Every structure is written in C-alpha cells, then in structure tokens.
Short mmCIF file of C-alpha atoms and ligand atoms in Angstrom, two decimals:
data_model
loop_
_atom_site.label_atom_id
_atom_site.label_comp_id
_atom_site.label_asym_id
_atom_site.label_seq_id
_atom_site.Cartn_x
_atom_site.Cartn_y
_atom_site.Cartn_z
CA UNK F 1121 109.23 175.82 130.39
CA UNK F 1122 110.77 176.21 127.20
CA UNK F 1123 114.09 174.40 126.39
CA UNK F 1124 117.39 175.87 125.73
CA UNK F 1125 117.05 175.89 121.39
CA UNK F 1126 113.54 177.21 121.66
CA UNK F 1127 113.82 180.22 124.40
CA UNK F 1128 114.22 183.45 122.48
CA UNK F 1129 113.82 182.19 119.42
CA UNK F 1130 110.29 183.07 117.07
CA UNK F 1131 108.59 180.00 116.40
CA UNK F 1132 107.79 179.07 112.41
CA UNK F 1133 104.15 180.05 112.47
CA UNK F 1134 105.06 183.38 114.15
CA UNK F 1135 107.84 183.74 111.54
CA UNK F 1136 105.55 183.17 108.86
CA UNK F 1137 102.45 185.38 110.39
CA UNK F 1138 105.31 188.16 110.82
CA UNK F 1139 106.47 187.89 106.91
CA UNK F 1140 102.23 187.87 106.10
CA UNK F 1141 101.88 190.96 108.26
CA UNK F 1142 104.87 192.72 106.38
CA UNK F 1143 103.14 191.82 103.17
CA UNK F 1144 99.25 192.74 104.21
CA UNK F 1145 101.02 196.30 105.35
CA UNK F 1146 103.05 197.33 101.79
CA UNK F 1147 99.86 195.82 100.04
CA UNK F 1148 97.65 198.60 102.20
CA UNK F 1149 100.21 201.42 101.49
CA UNK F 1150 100.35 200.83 97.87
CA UNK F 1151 96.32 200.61 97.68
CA UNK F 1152 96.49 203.98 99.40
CA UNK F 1153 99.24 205.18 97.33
CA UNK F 1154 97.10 204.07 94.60
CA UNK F 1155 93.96 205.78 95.72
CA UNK F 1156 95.99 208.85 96.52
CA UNK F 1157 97.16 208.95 92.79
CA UNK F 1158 94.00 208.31 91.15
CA UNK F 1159 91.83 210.94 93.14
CA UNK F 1160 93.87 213.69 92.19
CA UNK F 1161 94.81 212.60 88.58
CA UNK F 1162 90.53 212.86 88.65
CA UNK F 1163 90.67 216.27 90.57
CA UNK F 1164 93.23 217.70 87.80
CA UNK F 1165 90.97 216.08 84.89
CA UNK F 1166 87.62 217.70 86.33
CA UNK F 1167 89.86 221.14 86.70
CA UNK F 1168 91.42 221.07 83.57
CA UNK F 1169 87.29 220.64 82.02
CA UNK F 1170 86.31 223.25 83.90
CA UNK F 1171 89.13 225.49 83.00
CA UNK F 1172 88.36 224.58 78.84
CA UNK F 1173 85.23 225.30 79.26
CA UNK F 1174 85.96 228.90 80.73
CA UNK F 1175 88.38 228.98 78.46
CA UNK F 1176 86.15 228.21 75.48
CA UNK F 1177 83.51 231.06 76.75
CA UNK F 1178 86.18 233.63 77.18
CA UNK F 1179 87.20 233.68 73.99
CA UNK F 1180 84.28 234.97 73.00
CA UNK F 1181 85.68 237.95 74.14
CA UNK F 1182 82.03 238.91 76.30
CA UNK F 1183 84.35 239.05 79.66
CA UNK F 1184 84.50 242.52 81.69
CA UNK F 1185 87.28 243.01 83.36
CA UNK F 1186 86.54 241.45 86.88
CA UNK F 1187 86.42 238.19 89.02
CA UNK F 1188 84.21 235.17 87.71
CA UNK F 1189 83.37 232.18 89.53
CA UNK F 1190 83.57 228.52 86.97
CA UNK F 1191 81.72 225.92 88.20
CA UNK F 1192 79.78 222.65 86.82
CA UNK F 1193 76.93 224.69 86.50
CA UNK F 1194 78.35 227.79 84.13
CA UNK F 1195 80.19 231.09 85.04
CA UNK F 1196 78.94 233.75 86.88
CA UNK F 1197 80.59 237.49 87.74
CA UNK F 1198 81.71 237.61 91.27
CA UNK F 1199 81.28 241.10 92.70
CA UNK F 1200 84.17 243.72 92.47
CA UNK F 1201 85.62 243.39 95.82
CA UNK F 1202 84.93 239.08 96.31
CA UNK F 1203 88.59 239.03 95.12
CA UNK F 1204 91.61 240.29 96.45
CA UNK F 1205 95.60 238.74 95.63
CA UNK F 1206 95.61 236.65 98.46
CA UNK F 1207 92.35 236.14 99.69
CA UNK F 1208 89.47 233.86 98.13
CA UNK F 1209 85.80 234.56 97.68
CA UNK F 1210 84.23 232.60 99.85
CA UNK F 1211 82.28 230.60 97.20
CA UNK F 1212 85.36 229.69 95.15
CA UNK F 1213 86.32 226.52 97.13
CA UNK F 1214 86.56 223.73 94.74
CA UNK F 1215 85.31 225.50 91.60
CA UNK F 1216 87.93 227.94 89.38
CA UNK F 1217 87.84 231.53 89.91
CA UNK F 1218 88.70 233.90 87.08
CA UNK F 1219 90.09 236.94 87.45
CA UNK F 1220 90.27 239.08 84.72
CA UNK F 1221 92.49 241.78 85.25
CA UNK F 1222 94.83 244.68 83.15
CA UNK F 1223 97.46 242.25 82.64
CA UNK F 1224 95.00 239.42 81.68
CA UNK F 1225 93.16 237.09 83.47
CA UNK F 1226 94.50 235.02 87.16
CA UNK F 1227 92.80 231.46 87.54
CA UNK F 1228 92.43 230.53 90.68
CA UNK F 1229 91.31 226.83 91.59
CA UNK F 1230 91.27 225.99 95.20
CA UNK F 1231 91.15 222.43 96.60
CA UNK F 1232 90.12 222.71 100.23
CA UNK F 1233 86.93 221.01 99.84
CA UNK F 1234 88.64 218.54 97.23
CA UNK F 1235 91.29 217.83 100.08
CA UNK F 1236 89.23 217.43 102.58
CA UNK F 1237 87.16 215.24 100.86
CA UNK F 1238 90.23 213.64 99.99
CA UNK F 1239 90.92 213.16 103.98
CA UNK F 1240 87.57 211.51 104.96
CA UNK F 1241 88.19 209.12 102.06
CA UNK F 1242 91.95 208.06 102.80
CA UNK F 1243 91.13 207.88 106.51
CA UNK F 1244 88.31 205.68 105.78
CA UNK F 1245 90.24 203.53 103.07
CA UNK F 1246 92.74 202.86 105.86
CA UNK F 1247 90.40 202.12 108.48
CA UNK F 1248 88.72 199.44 105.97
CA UNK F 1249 92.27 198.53 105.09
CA UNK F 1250 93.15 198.41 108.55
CA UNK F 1251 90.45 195.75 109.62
CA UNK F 1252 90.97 193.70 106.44
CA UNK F 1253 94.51 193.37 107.81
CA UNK F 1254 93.51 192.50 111.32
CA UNK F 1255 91.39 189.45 109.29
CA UNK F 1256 93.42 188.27 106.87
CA UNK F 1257 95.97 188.14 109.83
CA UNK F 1258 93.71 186.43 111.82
CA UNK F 1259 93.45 183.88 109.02
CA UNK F 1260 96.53 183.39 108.21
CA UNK F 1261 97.49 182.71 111.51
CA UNK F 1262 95.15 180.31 112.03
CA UNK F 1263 96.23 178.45 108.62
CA UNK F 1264 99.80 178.44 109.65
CA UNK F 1265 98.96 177.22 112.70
CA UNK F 1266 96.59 173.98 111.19
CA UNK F 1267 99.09 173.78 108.37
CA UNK F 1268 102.60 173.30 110.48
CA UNK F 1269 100.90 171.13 113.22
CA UNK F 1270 102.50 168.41 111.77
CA UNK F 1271 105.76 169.89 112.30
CA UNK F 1272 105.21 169.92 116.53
CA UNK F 1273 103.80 166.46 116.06
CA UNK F 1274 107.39 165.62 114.53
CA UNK F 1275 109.32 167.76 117.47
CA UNK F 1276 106.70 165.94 120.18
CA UNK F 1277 107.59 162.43 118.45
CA UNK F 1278 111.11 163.16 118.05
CA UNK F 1279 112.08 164.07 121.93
CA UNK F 1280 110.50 161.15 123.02
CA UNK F 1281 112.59 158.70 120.63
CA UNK F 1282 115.51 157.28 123.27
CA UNK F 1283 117.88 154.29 122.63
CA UNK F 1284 115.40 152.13 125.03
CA UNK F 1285 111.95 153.60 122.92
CA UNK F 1286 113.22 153.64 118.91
CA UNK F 1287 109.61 151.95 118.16
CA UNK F 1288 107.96 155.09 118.78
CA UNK F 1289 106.83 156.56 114.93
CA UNK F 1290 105.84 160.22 114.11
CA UNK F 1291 101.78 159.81 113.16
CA UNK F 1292 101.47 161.03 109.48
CA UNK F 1293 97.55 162.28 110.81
CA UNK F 1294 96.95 166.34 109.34
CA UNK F 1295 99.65 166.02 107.50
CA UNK F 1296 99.50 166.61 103.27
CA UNK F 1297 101.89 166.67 100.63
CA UNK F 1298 105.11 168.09 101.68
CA UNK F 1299 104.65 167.55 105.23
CA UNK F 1300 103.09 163.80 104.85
CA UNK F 1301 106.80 163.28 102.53
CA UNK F 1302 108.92 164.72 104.97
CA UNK F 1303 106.94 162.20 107.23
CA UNK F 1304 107.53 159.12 105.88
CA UNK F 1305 111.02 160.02 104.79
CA UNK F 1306 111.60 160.42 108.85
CA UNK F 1307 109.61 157.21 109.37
CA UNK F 1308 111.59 155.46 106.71
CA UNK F 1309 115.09 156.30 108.27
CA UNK F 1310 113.75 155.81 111.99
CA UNK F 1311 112.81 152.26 110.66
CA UNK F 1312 116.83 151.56 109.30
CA UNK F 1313 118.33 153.08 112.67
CA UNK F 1314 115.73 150.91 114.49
CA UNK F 1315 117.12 147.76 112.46
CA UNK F 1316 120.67 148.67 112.26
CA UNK F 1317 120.54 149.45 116.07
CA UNK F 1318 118.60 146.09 116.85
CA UNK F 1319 121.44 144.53 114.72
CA UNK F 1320 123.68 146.06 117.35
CA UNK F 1321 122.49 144.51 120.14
CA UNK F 1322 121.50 140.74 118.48
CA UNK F 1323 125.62 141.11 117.67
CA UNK F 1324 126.60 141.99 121.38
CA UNK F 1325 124.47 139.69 122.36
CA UNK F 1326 125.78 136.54 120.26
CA UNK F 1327 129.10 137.78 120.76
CA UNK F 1328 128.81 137.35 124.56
CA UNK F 1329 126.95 134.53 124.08
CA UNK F 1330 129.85 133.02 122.33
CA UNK F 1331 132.80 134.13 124.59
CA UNK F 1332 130.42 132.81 127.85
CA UNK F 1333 130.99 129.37 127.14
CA UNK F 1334 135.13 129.29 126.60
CA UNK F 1335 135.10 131.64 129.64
CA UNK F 1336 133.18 128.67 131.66
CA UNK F 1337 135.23 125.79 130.32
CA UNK F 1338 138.69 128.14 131.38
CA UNK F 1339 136.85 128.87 134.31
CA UNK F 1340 136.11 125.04 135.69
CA UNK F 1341 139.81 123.46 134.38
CA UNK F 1342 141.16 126.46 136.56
CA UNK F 1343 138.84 125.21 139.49
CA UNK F 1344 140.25 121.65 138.86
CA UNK F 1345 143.78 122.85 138.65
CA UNK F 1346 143.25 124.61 142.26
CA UNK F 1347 141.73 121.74 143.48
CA UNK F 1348 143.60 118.09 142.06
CA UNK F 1349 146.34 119.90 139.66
CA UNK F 1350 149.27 120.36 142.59
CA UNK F 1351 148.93 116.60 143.27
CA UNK F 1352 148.11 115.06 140.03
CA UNK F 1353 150.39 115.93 137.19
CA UNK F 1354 147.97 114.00 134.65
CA UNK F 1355 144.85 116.46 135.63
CA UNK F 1356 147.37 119.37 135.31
CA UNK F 1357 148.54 118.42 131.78
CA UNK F 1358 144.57 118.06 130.75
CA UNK F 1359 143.86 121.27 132.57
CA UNK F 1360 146.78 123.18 130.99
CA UNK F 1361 146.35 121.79 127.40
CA UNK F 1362 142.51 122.93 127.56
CA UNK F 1363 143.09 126.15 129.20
CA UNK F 1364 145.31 126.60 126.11
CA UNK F 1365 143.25 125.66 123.66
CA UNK F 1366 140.03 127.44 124.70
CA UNK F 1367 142.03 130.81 124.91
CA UNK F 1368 143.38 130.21 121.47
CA UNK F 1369 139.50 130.00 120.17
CA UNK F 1370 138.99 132.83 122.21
CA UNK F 1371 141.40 135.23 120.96
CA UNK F 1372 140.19 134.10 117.57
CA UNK F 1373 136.81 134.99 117.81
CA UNK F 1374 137.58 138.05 119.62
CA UNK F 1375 139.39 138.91 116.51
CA UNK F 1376 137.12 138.56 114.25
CA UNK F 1377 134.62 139.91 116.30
CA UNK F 1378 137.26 142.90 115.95
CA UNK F 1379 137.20 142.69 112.47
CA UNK F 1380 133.81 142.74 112.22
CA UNK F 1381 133.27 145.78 114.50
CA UNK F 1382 135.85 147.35 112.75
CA UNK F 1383 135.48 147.17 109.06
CA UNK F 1384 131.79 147.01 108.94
CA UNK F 1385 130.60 150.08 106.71
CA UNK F 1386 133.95 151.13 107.13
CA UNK F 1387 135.41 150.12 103.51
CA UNK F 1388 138.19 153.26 103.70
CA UNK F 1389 139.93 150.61 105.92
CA UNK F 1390 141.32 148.34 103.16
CA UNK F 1391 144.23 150.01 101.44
CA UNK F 1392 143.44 148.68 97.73
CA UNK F 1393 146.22 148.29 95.10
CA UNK F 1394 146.43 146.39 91.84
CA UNK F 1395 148.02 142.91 92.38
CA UNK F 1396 148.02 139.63 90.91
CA UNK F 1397 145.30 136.65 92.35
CA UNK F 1398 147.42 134.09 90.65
CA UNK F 1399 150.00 135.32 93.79
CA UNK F 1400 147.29 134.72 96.12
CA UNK F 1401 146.41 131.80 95.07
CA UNK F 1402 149.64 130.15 95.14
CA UNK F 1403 150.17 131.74 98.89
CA UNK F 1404 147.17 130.11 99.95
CA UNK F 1405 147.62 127.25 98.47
CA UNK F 1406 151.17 126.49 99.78
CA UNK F 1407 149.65 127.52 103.42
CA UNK F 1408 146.68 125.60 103.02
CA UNK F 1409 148.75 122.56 102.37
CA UNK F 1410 150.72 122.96 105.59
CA UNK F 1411 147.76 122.22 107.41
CA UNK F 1412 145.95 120.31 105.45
CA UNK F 1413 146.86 116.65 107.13
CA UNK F 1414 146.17 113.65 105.15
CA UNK F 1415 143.48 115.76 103.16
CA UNK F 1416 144.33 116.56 99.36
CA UNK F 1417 145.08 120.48 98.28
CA UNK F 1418 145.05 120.19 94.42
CA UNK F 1419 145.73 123.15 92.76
CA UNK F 1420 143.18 123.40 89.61
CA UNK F 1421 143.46 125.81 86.88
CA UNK F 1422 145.66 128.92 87.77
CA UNK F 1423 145.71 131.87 85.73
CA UNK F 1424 146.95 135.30 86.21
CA UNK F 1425 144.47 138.04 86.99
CA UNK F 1426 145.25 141.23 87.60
CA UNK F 1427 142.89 142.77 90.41
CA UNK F 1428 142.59 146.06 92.79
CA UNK F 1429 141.80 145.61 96.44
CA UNK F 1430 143.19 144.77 99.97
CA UNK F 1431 145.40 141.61 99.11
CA UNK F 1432 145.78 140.93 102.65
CA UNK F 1433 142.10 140.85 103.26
CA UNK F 1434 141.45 138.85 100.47
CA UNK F 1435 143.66 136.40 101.11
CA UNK F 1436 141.84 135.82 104.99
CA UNK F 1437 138.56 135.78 103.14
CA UNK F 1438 139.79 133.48 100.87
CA UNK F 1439 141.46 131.48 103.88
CA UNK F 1440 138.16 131.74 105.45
CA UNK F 1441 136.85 129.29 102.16
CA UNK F 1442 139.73 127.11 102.45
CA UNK F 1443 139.76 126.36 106.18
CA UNK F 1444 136.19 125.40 106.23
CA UNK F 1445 136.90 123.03 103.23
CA UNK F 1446 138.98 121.48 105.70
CA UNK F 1447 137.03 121.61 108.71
CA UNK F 1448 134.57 120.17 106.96
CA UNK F 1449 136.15 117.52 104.67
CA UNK F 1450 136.79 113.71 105.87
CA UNK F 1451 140.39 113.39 106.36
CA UNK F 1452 140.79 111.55 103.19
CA UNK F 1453 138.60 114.32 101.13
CA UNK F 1454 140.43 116.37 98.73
CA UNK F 1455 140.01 120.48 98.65
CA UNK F 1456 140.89 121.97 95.24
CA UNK F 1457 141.33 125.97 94.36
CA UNK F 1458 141.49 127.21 90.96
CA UNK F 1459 141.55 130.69 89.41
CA UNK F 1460 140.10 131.67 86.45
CA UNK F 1461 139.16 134.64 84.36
CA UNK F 1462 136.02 135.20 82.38
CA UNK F 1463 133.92 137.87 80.66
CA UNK F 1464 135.60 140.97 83.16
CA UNK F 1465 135.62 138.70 86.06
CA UNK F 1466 138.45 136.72 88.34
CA UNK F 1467 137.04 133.75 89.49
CA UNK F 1468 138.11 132.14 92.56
CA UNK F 1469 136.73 128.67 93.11
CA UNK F 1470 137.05 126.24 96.79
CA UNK F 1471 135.99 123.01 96.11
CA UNK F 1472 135.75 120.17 98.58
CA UNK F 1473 134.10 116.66 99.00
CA UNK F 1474 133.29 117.20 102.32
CA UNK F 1475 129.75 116.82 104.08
CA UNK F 1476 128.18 119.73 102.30
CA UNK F 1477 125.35 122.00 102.94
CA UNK F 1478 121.73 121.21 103.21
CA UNK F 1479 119.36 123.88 100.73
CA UNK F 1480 117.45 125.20 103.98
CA UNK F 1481 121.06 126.41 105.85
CA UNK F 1482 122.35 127.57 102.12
CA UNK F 1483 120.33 131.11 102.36
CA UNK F 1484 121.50 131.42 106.28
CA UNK F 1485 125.41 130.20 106.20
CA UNK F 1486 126.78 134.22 105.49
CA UNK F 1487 124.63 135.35 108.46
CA UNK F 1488 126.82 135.91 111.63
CA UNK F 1489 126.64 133.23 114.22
CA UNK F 1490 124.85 130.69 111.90
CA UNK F 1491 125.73 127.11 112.07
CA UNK F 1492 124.60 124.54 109.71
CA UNK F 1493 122.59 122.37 111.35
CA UNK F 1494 124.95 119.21 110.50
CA UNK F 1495 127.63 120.74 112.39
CA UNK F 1496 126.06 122.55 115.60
CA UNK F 1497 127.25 120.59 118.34
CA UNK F 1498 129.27 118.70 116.56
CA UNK F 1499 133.28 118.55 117.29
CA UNK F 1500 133.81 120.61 114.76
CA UNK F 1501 134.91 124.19 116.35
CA UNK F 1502 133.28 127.50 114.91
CA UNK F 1503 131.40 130.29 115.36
CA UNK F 1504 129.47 131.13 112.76
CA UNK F 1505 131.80 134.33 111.47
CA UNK F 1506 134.11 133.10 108.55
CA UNK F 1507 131.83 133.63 105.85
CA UNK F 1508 130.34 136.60 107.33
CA UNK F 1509 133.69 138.04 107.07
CA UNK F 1510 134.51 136.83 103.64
CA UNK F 1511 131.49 138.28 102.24
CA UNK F 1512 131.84 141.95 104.31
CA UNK F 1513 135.53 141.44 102.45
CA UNK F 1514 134.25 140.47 99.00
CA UNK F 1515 131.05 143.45 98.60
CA UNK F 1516 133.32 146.04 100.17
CA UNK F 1517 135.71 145.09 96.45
CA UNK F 1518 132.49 145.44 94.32
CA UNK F 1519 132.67 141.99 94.06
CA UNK F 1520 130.71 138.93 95.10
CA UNK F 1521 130.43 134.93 96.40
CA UNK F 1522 128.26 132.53 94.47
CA UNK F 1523 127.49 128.90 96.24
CA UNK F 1524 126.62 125.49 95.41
CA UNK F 1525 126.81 122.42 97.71
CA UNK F 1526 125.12 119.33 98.21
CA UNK F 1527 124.96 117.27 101.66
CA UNK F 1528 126.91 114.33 101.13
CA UNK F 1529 128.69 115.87 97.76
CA UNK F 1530 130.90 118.61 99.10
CA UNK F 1531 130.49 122.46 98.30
CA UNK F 1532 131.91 125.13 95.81
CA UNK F 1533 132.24 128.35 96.59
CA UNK F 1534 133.36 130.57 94.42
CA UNK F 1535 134.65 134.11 95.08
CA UNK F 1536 134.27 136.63 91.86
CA UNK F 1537 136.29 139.69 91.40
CA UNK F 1538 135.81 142.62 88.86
CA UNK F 1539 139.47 142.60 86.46
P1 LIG Y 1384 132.21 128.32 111.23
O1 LIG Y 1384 132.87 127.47 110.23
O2 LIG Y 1384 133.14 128.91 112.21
O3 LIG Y 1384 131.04 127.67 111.87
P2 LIG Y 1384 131.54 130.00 108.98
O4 LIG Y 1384 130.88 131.28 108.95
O5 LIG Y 1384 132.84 129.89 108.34
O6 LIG Y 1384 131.58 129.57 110.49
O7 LIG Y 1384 130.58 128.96 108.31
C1 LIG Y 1384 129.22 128.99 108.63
C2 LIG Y 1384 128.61 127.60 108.45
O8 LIG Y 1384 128.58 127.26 107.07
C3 LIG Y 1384 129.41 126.52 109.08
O9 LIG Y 1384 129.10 126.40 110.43
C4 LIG Y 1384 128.96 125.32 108.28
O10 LIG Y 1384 127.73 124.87 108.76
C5 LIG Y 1384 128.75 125.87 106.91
N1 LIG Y 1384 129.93 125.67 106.02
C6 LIG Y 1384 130.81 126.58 105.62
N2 LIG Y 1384 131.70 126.06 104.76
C7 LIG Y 1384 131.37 124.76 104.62
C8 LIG Y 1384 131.89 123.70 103.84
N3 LIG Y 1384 132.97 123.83 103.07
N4 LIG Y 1384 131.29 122.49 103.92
C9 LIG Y 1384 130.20 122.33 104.69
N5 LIG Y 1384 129.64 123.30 105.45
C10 LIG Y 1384 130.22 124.52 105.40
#
C-alpha cells in the first residue's frame, strides 16, 4: 500500500529514467537529422560531379541534338523517343539525363533510387538507434536504481524513528560521496535530537524527583493534622509551620523549574537595555544585607559599568551567587561583592569564607540537580538549580562565570560581562 505523500507521485529513479529517456530520444533525432543532412549534401556533391563532367564533355561542342544518359561510367545517347517532358527513360534513375534540345539542353537528375536507398538506411539507423535506446535505458535505470538505494534506506530508517526508538541510525552501507554526506549529516543531527531529547526526560525526571519528596512531607503533616491536630494545638502549630514551609520550597523550585523550561534556548525572552551594574550591585547588596543575619555583606570595590542585557535577570543570577554565599557561609563568615572593569569586561565578583567546594564537584556544580557532596543531605535546603540558572542567564548575555573555591577557604565566583 502506498502512503498518502507517495500515491500518485513518480518516484526519483523514475523521474530521473524519464529525463534520460527525453535525452536518449533528441540525441536519436539529431543523429538522424544528422544522417539525413549528410546523405544528401553527398547525393548533391556526386550530382554536381557528374553534371561537370557532362558539362566539361559538352563543351566540346560533339553533342547532337537529343537525350543523353551521365553516369559514373561516361555518357551515352539515349534513343530519340527514351525522353519525353514528363516522363523518364527508364535507365535514368539516379544518374543525370541530358536533353539537348532547340532551346538548349534540360538536365534531368532523378533520385528515386538515391531516396530509396536513403529509406532502407534511415529506417535501419533508427531501428539501431532504437535498440541502443532500449539499452542505455535499461542501464540507466538500473544505475539510478543502485545509485539512490541509499535514499529508501534513509525513508525505511526514517519512518521507523519514534519518540520511544530515537537510537535507531540510517546505515551509511552503498552509499558514496554525496549520499554517504547527506548520511552522516542526518546521523549527526539524529545524534543531538537523541541527546537534547534524553536531556528532556533526565529533567522531567529530576524535576519530579524533586517535587516527590515536599509532596510526601505535606502529605504525612496533613495525615497528622487529621489525625492528633484537632486535639493537640502543639502538633497543629508543627504541622502548619511545615506545611508552610515545604510549599514555600515548592513554589520555588517550581519556579525555577519554570524558568528553566522557559528561557532555555529561548534568549528573545530577556528584553536587553543598556544600564548601569554599579545599580545592581548596590540593589543587591542592600537586599542581600536584609537577610544576611549575623553574616558580614562588605561591599568591595564598586565601579560604574555600563552594560546591555536583562537587568532583572541579572540581578536573580547574581542573587543566585549571593544566596548561596549565605547558605553556605558559617553565621559569622563574611560575603563580599565587588564590581570592577577591565580590558572590555565588567567583572562581578561573590566572595565568601564559607565551606567551599571540593575540585571533583567544581566541573559538576552548573549542572542541574547537582549537589556538592558536602552539602547533600545536609540541612542546608537546595536543589541543585541556582547556578544552572545563573549560567543559562550569563551565556544567553555573551558573557560568562569563572570559579575558584577551596573546601574549608570559601569560594569566588565571578560573573564577567562584555562593556
Ligand atoms: P543549591 O544551592 O540549591 O543546591 P545551586 O545550583 O545554587 O543549588 O548550587 C549547586 C551546588 O554548588 C550547591 O549544592 C553547593 O554544593 C555548591 N555551591 C554553590 N555555591 C556555593 C558556595 N558559595 N559555597 C559552597 N558551595 C557552593
């Protein structure tokens, strides 16, 4: 059964074997056009020797008055009545008849043998031409057909690709130059939707992951409200407080889970402008502050640097920096932000004294979901998506993050920005 797009429509190889046919047929009518030219051009050269030669005798002046007959082999008198106006002595086919008369002489040169001649050769030309066709068709179809199987190998591989099968590859096999490129470069994008739609699912996954455990913990203080809260006001304060507190995390990761699903390869989202960091900086440090408890918030050098991007979503990536300097800072730790300029660049530096990061979690801390290992499980609340954000916020400026932290020491992390 053929499928909707096919039905009715002329395959490739029949296309091609279609165009080859049109070609193999003008290429036999010009040979016979050709041959058709050429044998009379040589019919009108052997008259026109013929007719010299008479010519060349008859001047000469030894010629009756009478009909002659001019062949290859020499001229000879015809008798008196061969020749009539209108009606040819039977020898005369193909040769030139003279006919000298009062007036001077008629030449007559009939073609009847020359012509049919002429038949026998053109209908055997085309028959010859014919059956050349019929092989070189053959051929050709047989080439097309070896040469595009690649291309039904592609359609074949192709239909059976499915969200559930994207492993499936075309095979490269028979295929050569353009067709082995057109391969890989198929391949080669099959292998990035493959990846970008495994992504996918590892991020739906986590995600859920994530939300399943609030969820529970709502899920059992509910249970224990039902069951103790009516009677005991202390179990209904806990229960309330916690039901509070894990919906607050919730609706935070939900948003940036949000954010993430949003903005990812989507950079036409942030509405860029020219503004100064040294404003942004001062916002986030006064903010910072405000939470900051007994920690320190020293502002370091500040300088003004005019940027363009999305000031709002610079300032949560930059937030992003400052909170975890917090989170993970003693409560006596200090957290310092400065802002500097240098060679073209803004430079937007979070330092803290906290516990730092170990060199093995360093590569892995930007990937979404990842949690050093000095803090997974601890009481420290995250999930693993602030500095995935902040760095989707940072490339999508042209710009980018730069690192360095010891375990024990604190970290830096430094946000650069093109002036
Ligand atoms: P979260 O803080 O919610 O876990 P992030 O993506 O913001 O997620 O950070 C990823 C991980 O990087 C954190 O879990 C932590 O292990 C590490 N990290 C980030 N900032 C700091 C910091 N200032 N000091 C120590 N570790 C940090």
């Amino acid at each position: 059964m053929m499928n909707g797009t096919s039905a009715g429509r002329r395959s490739l190889s029949q296309r091609i074997s279609g165009q080859y046919t049109l070609y193999l047929v003008r290429s036999m009518a010009v040979t016979l056009a050709v041959f058709t030219l050429v044998y009379w051009f040589a019919v009108i050269v052997r008259a026109s020797g013929v007719c010299g030669r008479a010519l060349s005798e008859m001047s000469g002046g030894q010629w009756q008055q009478g009909s002659y007959l001019v062949g290859e082999s020499g001229v000879s008198r015809l008798a008196d009545d061969a020749w009539r106006p209108g009606v040819l002595p039977q020898k005369v086919d193909g040769q030139l008849c003279l006919v000298r008369g009062e007036g001077g002489y008629t030449v007559v040169f009939t073609l009847s043998g020359y012509a049919s001649l002429f038949v026998v050769l053109l209908l055997t030309l085309a028959l010859a031409e014919l059956i050349r066709l019929r092989v070189l068709r053959q051929s050709a179809d047989r080439i097309s057909r070896r040469a595009l199987s690649p291309i039904s190998d592609i359609v074949t591989a192709a239909r059976g690709l499915s969200a559930s099968n994207l492993s499936a590859r075309i095979s490269a096999d028979g295929a050569k130059d353009e067709l082995l490129e057109l391969t890989e470069v198929l391949n080669g994008m099959l292998d990035r939707i493959e990846s970008a739609y495994n992504n996918q699912k590892q991020f739906v996954s986590d995600a859920s992951h994530e939300l399943r455990t609030p969820i529970a913990v709502i899920q059992g203080y509910a249970d224990m409200l039902g069951r103790w809260g009516k009677s005991d006001p202390e179990v209904r304060d806990e229960a309330i407080a916690a039901i509070s507190g894990e919906t607050r995390a919730m609706k935070d990761l939900v948003e940036q889970l949000l954010f993430i699903a949003r903005h990812e390869n989507s950079p036409q989202r942030y509405q860029k402008e020219f503004f100064d960091l040294k404003e942004l900086a001062d916002e986030a440090l006064r903010d910072t502050k405000l939470i900051a408890g007994e920690r320190k918030v020293i502002a370091g050098p500040i300088e003004s640097a005019i940027v363009r991007g999305d000031k709002n979503a610079l300032k949560q990536a930059l937030r992003v920096f400052l909170d975890n300097a917090l989170k993970y800072t003693a409560s006596d730790g200090e957290i310092t932000l400065s802002c500097v300029k240098e060679k073209g660049w803004a430079r937007l530096t979070v330092q803290d004294n906290g516990i730092g990061i170990a060199e093995e979690d360093l590569q892995r801390v930007f990937d979404r979901f990842y949690r050093a290992a000095n803090v997974r499980g601890s009481e420290v609340d995250g999930h693993g998506l602030g500095l995935a954000i902040a760095r989707m916020i940072v490339l999508a400026h042209g710009g980018r993050i730069e690192v360095q932290s010891k375990p024990g020491a604190g970290s830096r992390f430094h946000i650069l920005l093109k002036l």
